[in-house]
Short mmCIF file of C-alpha atoms in Angstrom, two decimals:
data_model
loop_
_atom_site.label_atom_id
_atom_site.label_comp_id
_atom_site.label_asym_id
_atom_site.label_seq_id
_atom_site.Cartn_x
_atom_site.Cartn_y
_atom_site.Cartn_z
CA MET B 1 3.23 21.64 -15.73
CA LYS B 2 2.51 22.86 -19.29
CA LYS B 3 3.49 19.46 -20.65
CA PHE B 4 1.24 17.70 -18.16
CA ILE B 5 -1.74 19.97 -18.94
CA ALA B 6 -1.24 19.35 -22.65
CA VAL B 7 -1.25 15.60 -22.06
CA LEU B 8 -4.42 15.91 -19.96
CA LEU B 9 -6.20 17.93 -22.63
CA GLY B 10 -5.24 15.40 -25.25
CA ALA B 11 -6.45 12.59 -23.05
CA LEU B 12 -9.74 14.35 -22.39
CA MET B 13 -10.41 14.50 -26.14
CA LEU B 14 -10.10 10.72 -26.26
CA PHE B 15 -13.05 10.31 -23.89
CA SER B 16 -15.50 11.76 -26.39
CA LEU B 17 -14.05 10.00 -29.43
CA ALA B 18 -14.03 6.33 -28.54
CA ALA B 19 -16.09 3.34 -27.53
CA MET B 20 -15.11 2.04 -24.11
CA THR B 21 -14.61 -1.57 -25.16
CA ALA B 22 -12.43 -2.94 -27.90
CA CYS B 23 -13.62 -5.32 -30.60
CA LYS B 24 -12.42 -8.87 -30.33
CA LYS B 25 -10.48 -10.06 -33.37
CA GLU B 26 -8.68 -13.16 -34.51
CA SER B 27 -5.59 -14.12 -32.53
CA GLY B 28 -2.12 -13.62 -33.93
CA GLU B 29 0.29 -10.73 -34.44
CA THR B 30 1.76 -9.18 -37.58
CA LEU B 31 4.55 -6.64 -38.00
CA ASN B 32 3.23 -4.06 -40.45
CA GLU B 33 5.02 -1.61 -42.75
CA ALA B 34 4.71 1.16 -40.16
CA GLY B 35 6.99 -0.84 -37.84
CA TYR B 36 4.53 -1.83 -35.14
CA TYR B 37 2.51 -4.97 -34.46
CA GLU B 38 -1.12 -5.53 -35.36
CA GLY B 39 -3.37 -8.07 -33.73
CA ASN B 40 -5.64 -8.55 -30.74
CA LEU B 41 -4.79 -8.93 -27.06
CA GLU B 42 -6.99 -10.53 -24.43
CA ILE B 43 -6.77 -8.74 -21.07
CA ARG B 44 -8.46 -9.98 -17.90
CA ILE B 45 -8.81 -7.63 -14.93
CA VAL B 46 -10.16 -8.01 -11.40
CA LYS B 47 -12.70 -5.30 -10.62
CA ALA B 48 -11.91 -3.96 -7.15
CA GLY B 49 -11.34 -0.69 -5.26
CA TYR B 50 -9.55 1.19 -8.03
CA GLY B 51 -12.12 0.20 -10.64
CA VAL B 52 -11.45 -0.75 -14.27
CA GLN B 53 -12.28 2.39 -16.25
CA TRP B 54 -8.63 3.42 -16.36
CA LEU B 55 -7.82 0.30 -18.40
CA TYR B 56 -10.61 0.95 -20.91
CA ASP B 57 -9.32 4.51 -21.35
CA ILE B 58 -5.75 3.32 -21.94
CA VAL B 59 -6.84 0.58 -24.37
CA ASP B 60 -8.83 3.12 -26.34
CA ALA B 61 -5.80 5.43 -26.61
CA TYR B 62 -3.58 2.47 -27.51
CA GLU B 63 -5.83 1.46 -30.41
CA LYS B 64 -5.67 5.01 -31.78
CA GLU B 65 -1.89 5.09 -31.45
CA TYR B 66 -1.55 1.71 -33.21
CA PRO B 67 -4.34 1.24 -35.80
CA GLY B 68 -4.91 -2.45 -36.33
CA ALA B 69 -3.76 -3.31 -32.79
CA THR B 70 -6.70 -4.03 -30.48
CA ALA B 71 -7.33 -5.29 -26.98
CA HIS B 72 -10.41 -6.94 -25.53
CA ILE B 73 -11.05 -6.56 -21.81
CA THR B 74 -12.77 -9.17 -19.64
CA GLU B 75 -13.79 -8.08 -16.15
CA THR B 76 -14.13 -10.42 -13.18
CA SER B 77 -15.03 -9.95 -9.54
CA ASP B 78 -13.68 -13.38 -8.64
CA ARG B 79 -10.19 -12.45 -7.50
CA ASP B 80 -9.41 -16.02 -6.42
CA SER B 81 -9.94 -17.41 -9.90
CA ILE B 82 -7.16 -15.31 -11.40
CA ALA B 83 -4.33 -17.13 -9.63
CA ALA B 84 -5.77 -20.49 -10.74
CA ARG B 85 -6.32 -19.31 -14.31
CA VAL B 86 -2.68 -18.49 -14.98
CA ARG B 87 -1.77 -22.07 -14.02
CA SER B 88 -4.23 -23.58 -16.48
CA SER B 89 -3.71 -24.54 -20.11
CA ALA B 90 -7.29 -23.32 -20.65
CA ASN B 91 -6.16 -19.75 -19.96
CA ASP B 92 -7.07 -17.41 -22.83
CA SER B 93 -5.64 -14.16 -21.42
CA ASP B 94 -2.47 -12.57 -22.78
CA ILE B 95 -2.34 -10.12 -19.86
CA VAL B 96 -3.78 -10.51 -16.37
CA VAL B 97 -4.37 -7.52 -14.08
CA SER B 98 -4.54 -8.86 -10.53
CA VAL B 99 -5.21 -7.48 -7.05
CA ASP B 100 -3.50 -10.34 -5.22
CA SER B 101 0.06 -11.53 -4.77
CA MET B 102 1.41 -13.61 -7.64
CA PHE B 103 4.73 -14.69 -6.14
CA ASN B 104 3.71 -18.33 -5.73
CA ASN B 105 2.99 -18.52 -9.45
CA GLN B 106 6.15 -16.59 -10.27
CA ALA B 107 8.23 -19.02 -8.21
CA ASP B 108 6.70 -21.90 -10.18
CA GLY B 109 7.66 -20.31 -13.49
CA TYR B 110 4.23 -19.39 -14.85
CA PHE B 111 5.09 -15.85 -16.04
CA TYR B 112 7.13 -14.30 -18.81
CA ASP B 113 10.03 -12.02 -17.93
CA LEU B 114 9.03 -8.37 -18.49
CA SER B 115 12.56 -6.94 -18.25
CA ASN B 116 12.42 -5.56 -21.80
CA VAL B 117 9.53 -3.35 -20.76
CA PHE B 118 11.42 -2.09 -17.71
CA ASP B 119 14.54 -1.49 -19.80
CA SER B 120 12.62 0.58 -22.37
CA VAL B 121 12.83 4.38 -22.55
CA GLN B 122 9.58 6.22 -23.23
CA ASP B 123 9.29 9.46 -25.21
CA GLY B 124 10.20 12.47 -23.11
CA TYR B 125 12.51 10.53 -20.79
CA ASP B 126 16.28 10.07 -20.81
CA LYS B 127 16.44 6.94 -18.68
CA PRO B 128 14.69 3.55 -18.73
CA LEU B 129 11.55 2.76 -16.81
CA ARG B 130 13.55 0.61 -14.39
CA GLU B 131 15.50 3.67 -13.25
CA ARG B 132 12.68 6.21 -13.18
CA MET B 133 10.24 4.07 -11.18
CA ASN B 134 9.97 4.02 -7.38
CA GLN B 135 13.18 2.29 -6.36
CA SER B 136 11.84 0.51 -3.29
CA ILE B 137 9.19 -1.09 -5.50
CA ARG B 138 11.84 -2.00 -8.06
CA LYS B 139 13.92 -3.62 -5.34
CA TYR B 140 10.93 -5.67 -4.19
CA PHE B 141 10.10 -7.10 -7.62
CA GLU B 142 13.58 -7.39 -9.14
CA THR B 143 15.13 -10.85 -8.85
CA GLU B 144 18.79 -11.43 -7.99
CA ASP B 145 19.60 -11.74 -11.69
CA GLY B 146 17.84 -8.45 -12.50
CA LYS B 147 14.64 -9.81 -13.99
CA ILE B 148 11.13 -8.52 -13.27
CA TYR B 149 8.10 -10.74 -13.81
CA GLN B 150 5.35 -8.62 -12.24
CA MET B 151 4.41 -5.05 -13.14
CA PRO B 152 2.70 -3.07 -10.34
CA TRP B 153 -0.04 -0.85 -11.71
CA GLN B 154 -0.66 1.35 -8.68
CA THR B 155 1.02 2.30 -5.42
CA GLY B 156 -1.73 1.82 -2.82
CA TYR B 157 -0.52 4.05 0.01
CA GLN B 158 -2.12 3.17 3.35
CA GLY B 159 -2.18 5.06 6.63
CA PHE B 160 -4.13 7.44 8.85
CA LEU B 161 -6.84 9.61 7.34
CA TYR B 162 -8.15 12.64 9.20
CA ASN B 163 -11.34 14.62 8.73
CA LYS B 164 -9.98 18.15 8.53
CA THR B 165 -13.48 19.60 8.51
CA VAL B 166 -14.27 17.97 11.86
CA LEU B 167 -10.95 18.94 13.47
CA ASP B 168 -11.18 22.53 12.21
CA ASP B 169 -14.74 22.87 13.52
CA LEU B 170 -13.70 21.49 16.90
CA PHE B 171 -10.37 23.25 17.49
CA GLY B 172 -10.12 25.95 14.85
CA GLU B 173 -7.81 25.63 11.86
CA LYS B 174 -4.75 26.58 13.94
CA GLY B 175 -5.88 25.04 17.19
CA TYR B 176 -4.23 21.66 16.73
CA THR B 177 -1.13 20.01 15.32
CA LEU B 178 -1.24 16.79 13.34
CA PRO B 179 0.45 14.06 15.39
CA ARG B 180 4.17 13.63 14.83
CA THR B 181 4.48 10.56 17.07
CA THR B 182 2.19 7.76 18.21
CA THR B 183 2.11 9.22 21.71
CA GLU B 184 0.95 12.53 20.27
CA LEU B 185 -1.69 10.72 18.23
CA ASN B 186 -3.12 9.16 21.38
CA GLU B 187 -2.99 12.54 23.12
CA LEU B 188 -4.92 14.22 20.31
CA CYS B 189 -7.52 11.44 20.36
CA ALA B 190 -8.03 12.02 24.09
CA ARG B 191 -8.38 15.73 23.41
CA VAL B 192 -10.96 15.16 20.64
CA TRP B 193 -13.17 13.10 22.93
CA SER B 194 -12.80 15.43 25.90
CA GLU B 195 -13.08 18.85 24.24
CA SER B 196 -16.02 17.77 22.06
CA ASN B 197 -17.87 16.84 25.27
CA GLN B 198 -17.91 13.28 23.94
CA GLN B 199 -19.69 14.35 20.75
CA VAL B 200 -16.87 13.47 18.31
CA TYR B 201 -15.40 9.98 18.19
CA PRO B 202 -11.62 10.03 17.80
CA VAL B 203 -11.55 6.92 15.57
CA SER B 204 -14.02 5.32 13.17
CA MET B 205 -13.50 1.60 12.55
CA THR B 206 -15.24 -1.74 12.34
CA THR B 207 -14.38 -4.96 14.15
CA GLN B 208 -15.76 -6.90 11.18
CA GLU B 209 -12.85 -6.09 8.87
CA SER B 210 -9.22 -5.59 9.83
CA TYR B 211 -7.55 -2.47 8.53
CA LEU B 212 -5.27 -2.05 11.53
CA GLN B 213 -2.49 -3.83 9.66
CA ASN B 214 -2.36 -0.92 7.22
CA VAL B 215 -0.48 1.03 9.89
CA PHE B 216 0.73 -1.80 12.12
CA HIS B 217 3.30 -2.98 9.61
CA GLY B 218 4.72 0.48 9.11
CA LEU B 219 5.14 1.04 12.85
CA TRP B 220 6.61 -2.43 13.27
CA TYR B 221 9.20 -1.65 10.59
CA GLN B 222 10.04 1.62 12.31
CA TYR B 223 11.12 -0.27 15.41
CA SER B 224 12.60 -3.44 13.91
CA GLY B 225 13.97 -2.36 10.54
CA GLU B 226 15.59 -5.24 8.67
CA ARG B 227 14.63 -7.66 11.44
CA ARG B 228 11.03 -7.36 10.24
CA ASP B 229 12.09 -8.27 6.71
CA TYR B 230 14.00 -11.32 7.91
CA TYR B 231 11.02 -12.29 10.07
CA PHE B 232 9.13 -13.11 6.89
CA GLN B 233 11.86 -15.48 5.81
CA GLY B 234 12.01 -17.39 9.09
CA TYR B 235 15.34 -15.89 10.21
CA TYR B 236 16.35 -14.64 13.64
CA PRO B 237 19.10 -12.22 14.75
CA GLN B 238 22.30 -13.63 16.18
CA GLN B 239 24.64 -11.31 18.05
CA ASN B 240 28.30 -11.62 17.05
CA GLU B 241 31.29 -11.06 19.33
CA ASP B 242 32.19 -7.84 17.53
CA GLY B 243 28.73 -6.41 18.20
CA THR B 244 27.37 -6.93 14.70
CA VAL B 245 24.22 -8.93 13.98
CA THR B 246 23.88 -11.84 11.58
CA TYR B 247 20.49 -13.21 10.55
CA VAL B 248 20.34 -16.99 10.74
CA ALA B 249 17.80 -19.36 9.22
CA SER B 250 15.62 -21.10 11.82
CA LYS B 251 16.29 -24.84 12.00
CA THR B 252 14.60 -25.76 15.26
CA LYS B 253 11.50 -24.84 17.24
CA GLU B 254 13.73 -22.85 19.58
CA ASP B 255 15.06 -20.88 16.61
CA LEU B 256 11.52 -20.13 15.48
CA ASP B 257 10.71 -18.85 18.95
CA LYS B 258 13.48 -16.27 18.47
CA THR B 259 12.03 -15.31 15.09
CA PHE B 260 8.50 -14.90 16.42
CA SER B 261 9.68 -12.94 19.48
CA ASP B 262 10.50 -9.75 17.60
CA PRO B 263 9.69 -6.97 20.13
CA GLY B 264 8.75 -4.54 17.36
CA ARG B 265 5.42 -6.28 16.86
CA GLU B 266 4.37 -5.70 20.46
CA LYS B 267 5.62 -2.10 20.48
CA ALA B 268 3.58 -1.32 17.37
CA LEU B 269 0.40 -2.97 18.65
CA GLU B 270 0.70 -1.30 22.03
CA ALA B 271 0.82 2.09 20.33
CA LEU B 272 -2.38 1.28 18.44
CA TYR B 273 -4.22 -0.46 21.27
CA SER B 274 -6.23 2.48 22.64
CA LEU B 275 -7.31 3.48 19.13
CA CYS B 276 -9.25 0.20 18.94
CA VAL B 277 -10.73 0.14 22.46
CA SER B 278 -14.33 1.35 22.78
CA VAL B 279 -14.76 4.87 24.19
CA GLU B 280 -17.00 3.25 26.79
CA LEU B 281 -13.96 1.41 28.12
CA GLY B 282 -11.64 4.38 28.02
CA GLY B 283 -10.33 4.03 24.47
CA TYR B 284 -10.94 6.08 21.34
CA ALA B 285 -12.95 3.83 18.99
CA HIS B 286 -16.53 4.50 17.87
CA ASP B 287 -18.75 2.69 20.38
CA GLU B 288 -20.75 1.02 17.61
CA SER B 289 -17.73 -0.45 15.84
CA ASN B 290 -19.09 -3.94 16.55
CA TYR B 291 -22.11 -3.27 14.38
CA MET B 292 -20.86 -1.16 11.48
CA THR B 293 -19.69 -2.61 8.20
CA PHE B 294 -16.56 -1.08 6.73
CA GLN B 295 -18.66 0.96 4.30
CA GLU B 296 -20.74 2.25 7.20
CA ALA B 297 -17.59 3.10 9.17
CA GLN B 298 -16.37 5.10 6.19
CA LYS B 299 -19.64 7.01 6.00
CA ALA B 300 -19.58 7.67 9.74
CA PHE B 301 -16.05 9.06 9.31
CA ILE B 302 -17.19 11.35 6.49
CA GLY B 303 -19.97 12.79 8.68
CA TYR B 304 -23.12 10.75 8.10
CA GLY B 305 -23.18 9.26 11.57
CA TYR B 306 -24.46 5.72 12.07
CA GLY B 307 -28.15 4.91 12.42
CA SER B 308 -29.64 7.29 14.97
CA ASN B 309 -26.17 8.24 16.23
CA PRO B 310 -25.12 11.51 14.51
CA LYS B 311 -21.69 11.84 16.14
CA LYS B 312 -18.82 12.66 13.81
CA CYS B 313 -15.32 11.13 13.71
CA ALA B 314 -11.79 12.51 13.47
CA PHE B 315 -9.52 9.68 12.26
CA MET B 316 -9.68 6.43 10.31
CA VAL B 317 -7.15 3.93 8.97
CA ASN B 318 -7.62 3.49 5.23
CA GLY B 319 -5.99 3.43 1.81
CA ASP B 320 -5.59 5.90 -1.03
CA TRP B 321 -8.53 4.33 -2.88
CA PHE B 322 -10.83 5.89 -0.26
CA TYR B 323 -11.67 9.04 -2.20
CA LYS B 324 -12.49 7.25 -5.45
CA GLU B 325 -14.83 4.95 -3.52
CA MET B 326 -16.44 7.72 -1.45
CA GLU B 327 -16.16 10.80 -3.66
CA ASP B 328 -19.89 11.44 -3.90
CA GLU B 329 -20.33 11.15 -0.13
CA CYS B 330 -17.40 13.50 0.55
CA ILE B 331 -18.83 16.09 -1.83
CA GLU B 332 -22.33 15.76 -0.39
CA LYS B 333 -21.07 16.27 3.17
CA ASN B 334 -18.45 18.85 2.14
CA ALA B 335 -15.92 16.75 4.04
CA ASP B 336 -12.24 17.60 3.59
CA ILE B 337 -10.59 14.20 4.08
CA ARG B 338 -6.81 13.95 3.98
CA PHE B 339 -3.90 11.68 4.81
CA MET B 340 -1.49 12.67 7.54
CA LYS B 341 2.13 11.61 7.43
CA MET B 342 2.95 8.39 9.22
CA PRO B 343 3.54 9.22 12.89
CA ILE B 344 6.85 8.03 14.27
CA LEU B 345 6.51 5.21 16.79
CA SER B 346 7.46 6.80 20.11
CA ALA B 347 9.24 3.60 21.15
CA VAL B 348 11.69 4.12 18.26
CA THR B 349 13.81 6.11 20.72
CA GLU B 350 14.73 2.76 22.30
CA THR B 351 16.46 1.73 19.08
CA LEU B 352 18.38 4.91 18.23
CA GLU B 353 22.15 5.10 18.56
CA THR B 354 21.66 8.34 20.51
CA GLU B 355 20.84 7.46 24.10
CA ASN B 356 18.02 8.85 26.23
CA VAL B 357 16.14 10.65 23.45
CA SER B 358 12.99 12.17 24.95
CA GLU B 359 9.52 12.33 23.40
CA GLU B 360 9.90 16.12 23.11
CA THR B 361 13.21 15.75 21.26
CA LEU B 362 11.69 13.17 18.93
CA ARG B 363 8.87 15.58 18.04
CA SER B 364 11.37 18.36 17.36
CA VAL B 365 13.36 16.07 15.08
CA VAL B 366 10.21 15.20 13.14
CA ASP B 367 9.49 18.93 12.76
CA ALA B 368 12.95 19.39 11.27
CA VAL B 369 12.44 16.46 8.91
CA ASP B 370 9.10 17.87 7.75
CA ALA B 371 10.71 21.26 7.17
CA ASN B 372 13.48 19.57 5.15
CA GLU B 373 16.12 21.06 7.41
CA PRO B 374 19.70 19.72 7.34
CA TRP B 375 20.93 17.77 10.33
CA SER B 376 22.63 19.66 13.13
CA ALA B 377 23.90 18.49 16.51
CA SER B 378 21.51 20.92 18.20
CA LEU B 379 18.61 18.62 17.24
CA GLY B 380 19.74 16.21 19.95
CA VAL B 381 20.22 13.09 17.81
CA SER B 382 23.08 11.78 15.70
CA GLU B 383 23.19 12.34 11.96
CA ASN B 384 22.51 8.63 11.39
CA ASP B 385 19.44 8.80 13.64
CA TYR B 386 18.23 11.89 11.81
CA ARG B 387 18.52 10.15 8.44
CA ARG B 388 16.72 7.12 9.81
CA ILE B 389 13.79 9.13 11.19
CA SER B 390 13.58 11.01 7.91
CA THR B 391 13.24 7.71 6.02
CA LEU B 392 10.67 6.36 8.49
CA ARG B 393 8.51 9.46 8.08
CA TYR B 394 8.04 8.45 4.44
CA THR B 395 7.70 4.70 4.97
CA ALA B 396 4.35 2.96 4.82
CA LEU B 397 2.57 -0.25 3.91
CA VAL B 398 1.36 -0.25 0.31
CA THR B 399 -0.70 -2.57 -1.87
CA GLY B 400 1.56 -2.09 -4.89
CA ASP B 401 3.12 -5.45 -4.12
CA ASP B 402 -0.01 -7.35 -5.16
CA HIS B 403 -1.85 -5.04 -7.59
CA VAL B 404 0.17 -6.37 -10.50
CA ILE B 405 0.13 -7.07 -14.22
CA VAL B 406 1.49 -10.45 -15.35
CA VAL B 407 1.84 -12.26 -18.67
CA PRO B 408 1.00 -15.99 -18.33
CA ARG B 409 3.16 -18.52 -20.14
CA LEU B 410 0.18 -20.83 -20.54
CA ASN B 411 -2.20 -19.56 -23.21
CA LYS B 412 -4.45 -21.77 -25.31
CA ASN B 413 -4.35 -19.17 -28.11
CA GLY B 414 -0.56 -19.09 -28.24
CA THR B 415 1.78 -16.33 -27.16
CA ARG B 416 1.54 -12.84 -28.68
CA PHE B 417 4.47 -11.44 -26.75
CA ASN B 418 5.40 -8.73 -29.26
CA LEU B 419 1.92 -7.29 -28.93
CA VAL B 420 2.10 -7.66 -25.17
CA GLU B 421 5.37 -5.71 -24.96
CA GLN B 422 4.01 -3.07 -27.32
CA PHE B 423 0.96 -2.56 -25.09
CA LEU B 424 2.84 -2.57 -21.79
CA LYS B 425 5.38 -0.03 -23.09
CA PHE B 426 2.45 2.18 -24.09
CA LEU B 427 0.90 1.65 -20.64
CA VAL B 428 3.80 3.52 -19.03
CA SER B 429 3.91 6.33 -21.60
CA ASP B 430 2.92 9.86 -20.54
CA GLU B 431 -0.33 9.62 -22.48
CA ALA B 432 -1.43 6.43 -20.72
CA GLN B 433 -0.20 7.61 -17.33
CA ALA B 434 -2.23 10.82 -17.67
CA LEU B 435 -5.35 8.78 -18.37
CA PHE B 436 -4.71 6.69 -15.26
CA VAL B 437 -4.14 9.79 -13.13
CA MET B 438 -7.36 11.40 -14.31
CA ASP B 439 -9.47 8.32 -13.65
CA GLN B 440 -7.90 7.86 -10.22
CA ARG B 441 -8.53 11.50 -9.22
CA GLY B 442 -4.84 12.25 -9.18
CA LEU B 443 -3.35 8.99 -7.90
CA ASN B 444 -0.35 7.79 -9.87
CA MET B 445 1.35 4.60 -10.99
CA PRO B 446 4.85 4.15 -9.48
CA TYR B 447 6.65 5.08 -12.72
CA GLY B 448 7.81 8.64 -12.23
CA PHE B 449 5.05 10.46 -14.13
CA ASN B 450 5.37 14.06 -12.95
CA THR B 451 2.21 15.73 -11.62
CA ASP B 452 4.02 18.52 -9.76
CA GLY B 453 2.27 21.86 -9.90
CA PHE B 454 -1.10 20.32 -10.66
CA SER B 455 -3.76 19.91 -7.98
CA PHE B 456 -6.66 17.51 -8.37
CA ASN B 457 -8.19 17.71 -4.89
CA THR B 458 -7.01 18.10 -1.31
CA PHE B 459 -7.13 14.34 -0.75
CA THR B 460 -4.78 13.54 -3.61
CA ASP B 461 -2.56 16.47 -2.68
CA SER B 462 -2.20 14.92 0.77
CA VAL B 463 -1.19 11.57 -0.77
CA LYS B 464 1.60 13.33 -2.67
CA GLU B 465 2.72 15.06 0.52
CA VAL B 466 2.91 11.92 2.66
CA THR B 467 4.73 9.87 0.03
CA GLY B 468 7.35 12.50 -0.75
CA ASP B 469 9.60 12.17 -3.78
CA ASN B 470 10.29 8.45 -3.54
CA TYR B 471 8.71 6.81 -0.51
CA ASN B 472 9.94 3.62 1.09
CA MET B 473 7.55 0.74 0.44
CA ILE B 474 6.62 -1.74 3.18
CA THR B 475 4.76 -4.89 2.12
CA TYR B 476 3.35 -8.08 3.60
CA ASN B 477 6.32 -9.83 1.95
CA ASP B 478 4.13 -12.40 0.25
CA LYS B 479 7.08 -13.25 -1.98
CA TYR B 480 8.28 -15.74 0.65
CA PRO B 481 6.61 -19.19 0.86
CA PHE B 482 7.18 -19.11 4.63
CA ILE B 483 4.28 -16.65 4.87
CA TYR B 484 1.78 -18.93 3.15
CA ALA B 485 2.13 -21.57 5.83
CA GLY B 486 -0.39 -19.82 8.03
CA GLY B 487 -0.28 -16.05 7.87
CA ILE B 488 2.37 -15.54 10.52
CA SER B 489 2.38 -11.81 9.80
CA ASP B 490 -1.30 -11.50 10.62
CA VAL B 491 -2.40 -9.87 13.87
CA GLY B 492 -5.75 -11.58 13.50
CA TYR B 493 -8.41 -8.87 13.57
CA ALA B 494 -6.85 -7.24 16.61
CA GLU B 495 -9.67 -4.68 16.51
CA SER B 496 -12.21 -7.27 17.66
CA MET B 497 -9.91 -8.44 20.47
CA PHE B 498 -9.04 -4.94 21.63
CA PHE B 499 -12.49 -3.34 21.31
CA LYS B 500 -13.81 -4.95 24.49
CA LYS B 501 -10.36 -5.39 26.03
CA GLU B 502 -10.60 -9.15 25.61
CA GLU B 503 -6.85 -9.29 25.02
CA THR B 504 -3.88 -7.00 25.40
CA ALA B 505 -1.33 -6.60 22.60
CA LYS B 506 1.03 -8.98 24.37
CA GLN B 507 -1.68 -11.62 24.95
CA LEU B 508 -2.71 -11.51 21.31
CA LEU B 509 0.84 -11.90 20.03
CA ASP B 510 1.61 -14.67 22.56
CA ARG B 511 -1.46 -16.56 21.34
CA PHE B 512 -0.32 -16.29 17.74
CA LYS B 513 3.21 -17.32 18.63
CA THR B 514 1.94 -20.39 20.49
CA ARG B 515 -0.20 -21.36 17.50
CA ASN B 516 2.74 -20.97 15.14
CA LEU B 517 5.18 -22.86 17.35
CA ASN B 518 2.70 -25.75 17.50
CA ARG B 519 3.09 -25.92 13.73
CA ALA B 520 6.86 -25.54 13.78
CA ASP B 521 7.49 -28.48 11.45
CA THR B 522 5.35 -26.89 8.76
CA PHE B 523 7.13 -23.56 9.02
CA LEU B 524 10.64 -25.00 9.17
CA LYS B 525 10.17 -26.74 5.81
CA LEU B 526 9.54 -23.35 4.21
CA VAL B 527 12.31 -21.24 5.73
CA VAL B 528 13.97 -19.42 2.84
#
């Protein structure tokens, strides 16, 4: 903690000492007598939810650490142009900071290998970056031959937020338990609506923008496990005579039908269905969800109400960028917004090796996991099941798979790769990481920078709690070309279909499966 505070104090001094933008100099790089490289880097960044100030702060510190080495930042709000730029010989950026998947471009060979950065050891550490980073993220980006071409610059945890202020006012601080399972989540939503005399909406959302997938994918993974991962490659499970399962590449329309028929998708959507149905129709969603923008839904969740409707809200699906976006509003309304741990899909009991596990037993097991208790037979599940539930409790969809830094091979100014490596190695140093953490109100890059013992705010503290020591990352798996054929992972703004009960979870998924099977030839060409 003392080391971290010292780094923070040093970083704070930098704020008052430096200009926020670097001066643009002539291209080229030169190794000086001090043993580091001088020259200018061109960095292009997409300005989105996490902002860009963190990069200016790190560049400023970098230029002080390496006099004569500079970096010029270009901001853009056109996220679509970034992917096209790295494929163009007119590209003038040495480093690109993106907020979208870059696997198509990686597959086509447009990026430099960054393995030297990941194999480097920063001051204060005894192992390379590759080993100290979040290992599920490493596994996602590392190729079969051990190379890494994309550098994630944030984690992007996504899940259920709750308004603790609202729940405490309604039930008392000890009058409720945060949901351990999806069944318990639905029960608490019913209780919120009933015991508030219909004055507190259980869920704030908008049908105009789909955030349901932020939790859908995590719940789907809980049920299906590796079958979900193979789904994105166009594979289906084949039962062997010895009881084992082999995943086989789809070669026919009938094979694809088996791929698309993964029951985990329906189980996950069914668990979320009532959260999206209007309270007028017996669900738990804000009855003006059809009219609110996402920003307005966030404000309603914080406590502003919507229009002439002053009712407050208890839960919302969102990402860890929420507080940075809405900090002023949270402070103004004195709203204590936090993440809760991912509830365990109640239907997971159908997939455990222990038979006939009840909802009550599942909740008790989750309590034991949260208390970090060792497994015992008295818990009512096998040791394997206990380990699995423990992993699932810290598994969630993240955006770290597409918020990435890449180094384009095409550059009209030539390659300054020594300068690039020098900057990226500094980016993951304690000094740079501290600057990122401060700008992000306590959120961290996935590179093992220790913030234990230091509290920024209750929101960030809750992010640390739900991710644990080394959470398991779930992604949209955009690394597979099969996905790009038509968004087969998409549940297609289920909120708008569920809100007025226009479709059930099964009807929605059947419609998507029919659409995809009608395009079977397109998909089959892209099976990995």
